[in-house]
Amino acid sequence: KFVHKAFKIMDKDGNGYLDYDDIIDRYNAKMHPDVISRKKTEKQVLQEFLETFEVGGEKDGKVTLEEFENYYKAISASIPGDDYFELMMRNAWHISGGT
């Protein structure tokens, strides 16, 4: 399952969850409107971004594999096929490879 693969690739330190340090190189918050207007810091935006993946779990800034799967389970319902879903995941998280 590609969701598992993506999670493992992104979990740089192998601790079993995704946190700020894991996504800082994959999600650029510098151009976020709240960062530009100085309402929020890049770190605040990244932490809020992480919270969107904490589906069915505790909002603690640590996204578990189960939470990550729950998020993408809901997303996948609107994706027309597995190949397109994988492409969407690769593009979203800057993961090389694919067909």
mmCIF file of C-alpha atoms in Angstrom:
data_model
loop_
_atom_site.group_PDB
_atom_site.id
_atom_site.type_symbol
_atom_site.label_atom_id
_atom_site.label_comp_id
_atom_site.label_asym_id
_atom_site.label_seq_id
_atom_site.Cartn_x
_atom_site.Cartn_y
_atom_site.Cartn_z
ATOM 1 C CA LYS A 1 0.000 0.000 0.000
ATOM 2 C CA PHE A 2 1.470 3.331 -1.073
ATOM 3 C CA VAL A 3 0.227 5.207 2.005
ATOM 4 C CA HIS A 4 2.463 2.974 4.164
ATOM 5 C CA LYS A 5 5.399 3.520 1.834
ATOM 6 C CA ALA A 6 4.928 7.297 1.875
ATOM 7 C CA PHE A 7 4.694 7.302 5.660
ATOM 8 C CA LYS A 8 7.913 5.311 6.025
ATOM 9 C CA ILE A 9 9.748 7.589 3.588
ATOM 10 C CA MET A 10 8.592 10.677 5.436
ATOM 11 C CA ASP A 11 9.326 9.286 8.920
ATOM 12 C CA LYS A 12 12.973 10.300 8.620
ATOM 13 C CA ASP A 13 14.008 9.277 12.121
ATOM 14 C CA GLY A 14 11.971 6.044 12.144
ATOM 15 C CA ASN A 15 10.196 6.818 15.420
ATOM 16 C CA GLY A 16 6.801 5.682 14.109
ATOM 17 C CA TYR A 17 5.158 9.071 13.756
ATOM 18 C CA LEU A 18 5.415 12.206 11.653
ATOM 19 C CA ASP A 19 6.187 15.478 13.360
ATOM 20 C CA TYR A 20 7.441 18.947 12.523
ATOM 21 C CA ASP A 21 10.996 17.738 11.859
ATOM 22 C CA ASP A 22 9.764 15.090 9.411
ATOM 23 C CA ILE A 23 7.755 17.449 7.208
ATOM 24 C CA ILE A 24 9.773 20.657 7.324
ATOM 25 C CA ASP A 25 11.650 19.671 4.143
ATOM 26 C CA ARG A 26 8.494 18.483 2.357
ATOM 27 C CA TYR A 27 6.054 21.333 2.965
ATOM 28 C CA ASN A 28 7.116 24.906 2.341
ATOM 29 C CA ALA A 29 5.141 27.318 4.513
ATOM 30 C CA LYS A 30 7.114 30.436 3.545
ATOM 31 C CA MET A 31 4.503 31.550 1.007
ATOM 32 C CA HIS A 32 1.489 30.788 3.219
ATOM 33 C CA PRO A 33 -0.666 33.959 3.456
ATOM 34 C CA ASP A 34 -0.520 33.991 7.271
ATOM 35 C CA VAL A 35 3.281 33.763 7.203
ATOM 36 C CA ILE A 36 3.571 36.517 4.616
ATOM 37 C CA SER A 37 1.275 38.770 6.669
ATOM 38 C CA ARG A 38 3.180 37.798 9.838
ATOM 39 C CA LYS A 39 0.050 36.556 11.586
ATOM 40 C CA LYS A 40 1.757 33.182 12.100
ATOM 41 C CA THR A 41 5.228 31.741 11.964
ATOM 42 C CA GLU A 42 6.228 29.017 9.530
ATOM 43 C CA LYS A 43 6.382 26.596 12.454
ATOM 44 C CA GLN A 44 2.807 27.452 13.505
ATOM 45 C CA VAL A 45 1.539 26.889 9.965
ATOM 46 C CA LEU A 46 3.402 23.564 9.721
ATOM 47 C CA GLN A 47 2.007 22.407 13.052
ATOM 48 C CA GLU A 48 -1.526 23.304 11.973
ATOM 49 C CA PHE A 49 -0.908 21.481 8.704
ATOM 50 C CA LEU A 50 0.157 18.378 10.644
ATOM 51 C CA GLU A 51 -3.030 18.518 12.712
ATOM 52 C CA THR A 52 -5.128 18.012 9.570
ATOM 53 C CA PHE A 53 -3.686 14.485 9.340
ATOM 54 C CA GLU A 54 -4.506 13.560 12.928
ATOM 55 C CA VAL A 55 -7.790 11.894 11.986
ATOM 56 C CA GLY A 56 -9.258 9.600 14.617
ATOM 57 C CA GLY A 57 -6.449 10.199 17.088
ATOM 58 C CA GLU A 58 -5.028 12.635 19.577
ATOM 59 C CA LYS A 59 -4.124 16.164 18.423
ATOM 60 C CA ASP A 60 -0.577 16.079 19.766
ATOM 61 C CA GLY A 61 1.565 17.193 16.837
ATOM 62 C CA LYS A 62 2.514 13.591 16.114
ATOM 63 C CA VAL A 63 0.811 11.863 13.193
ATOM 64 C CA THR A 64 0.723 8.100 13.597
ATOM 65 C CA LEU A 65 0.467 5.674 10.704
ATOM 66 C CA GLU A 66 -3.141 4.957 11.677
ATOM 67 C CA GLU A 67 -4.037 8.668 11.620
ATOM 68 C CA PHE A 68 -2.247 9.107 8.280
ATOM 69 C CA GLU A 69 -4.153 6.126 6.860
ATOM 70 C CA ASN A 70 -7.474 7.487 8.168
ATOM 71 C CA TYR A 71 -6.843 10.814 6.438
ATOM 72 C CA TYR A 72 -5.986 9.220 3.105
ATOM 73 C CA LYS A 73 -8.835 6.707 3.366
ATOM 74 C CA ALA A 74 -11.240 9.653 3.288
ATOM 75 C CA ILE A 75 -9.314 11.332 0.441
ATOM 76 C CA SER A 76 -9.061 8.170 -1.665
ATOM 77 C CA ALA A 77 -12.847 7.936 -1.967
ATOM 78 C CA SER A 78 -12.745 10.896 -4.363
ATOM 79 C CA ILE A 79 -9.749 9.685 -6.416
ATOM 80 C CA PRO A 80 -10.673 7.784 -9.612
ATOM 81 C CA GLY A 81 -7.953 5.100 -9.462
ATOM 82 C CA ASP A 82 -4.906 3.713 -7.662
ATOM 83 C CA ASP A 83 -2.381 5.040 -10.169
ATOM 84 C CA TYR A 84 -3.764 8.554 -9.915
ATOM 85 C CA PHE A 85 -3.863 8.294 -6.109
ATOM 86 C CA GLU A 86 -0.181 7.305 -6.052
ATOM 87 C CA LEU A 87 0.690 10.179 -8.397
ATOM 88 C CA MET A 88 -1.207 12.601 -6.163
ATOM 89 C CA MET A 89 0.665 11.322 -3.086
ATOM 90 C CA ARG A 90 4.047 11.508 -4.827
ATOM 91 C CA ASN A 91 3.378 15.075 -5.969
ATOM 92 C CA ALA A 92 2.022 16.219 -2.623
ATOM 93 C CA TRP A 93 4.962 14.871 -0.627
ATOM 94 C CA HIS A 94 7.726 15.233 -3.246
ATOM 95 C CA ILE A 95 8.376 11.491 -3.423
ATOM 96 C CA SER A 96 10.298 10.400 -6.511
ATOM 97 C CA GLY A 97 9.491 7.363 -8.640
ATOM 98 C CA GLY A 98 6.248 6.074 -10.050
ATOM 99 C CA THR A 99 5.091 5.345 -13.536
#
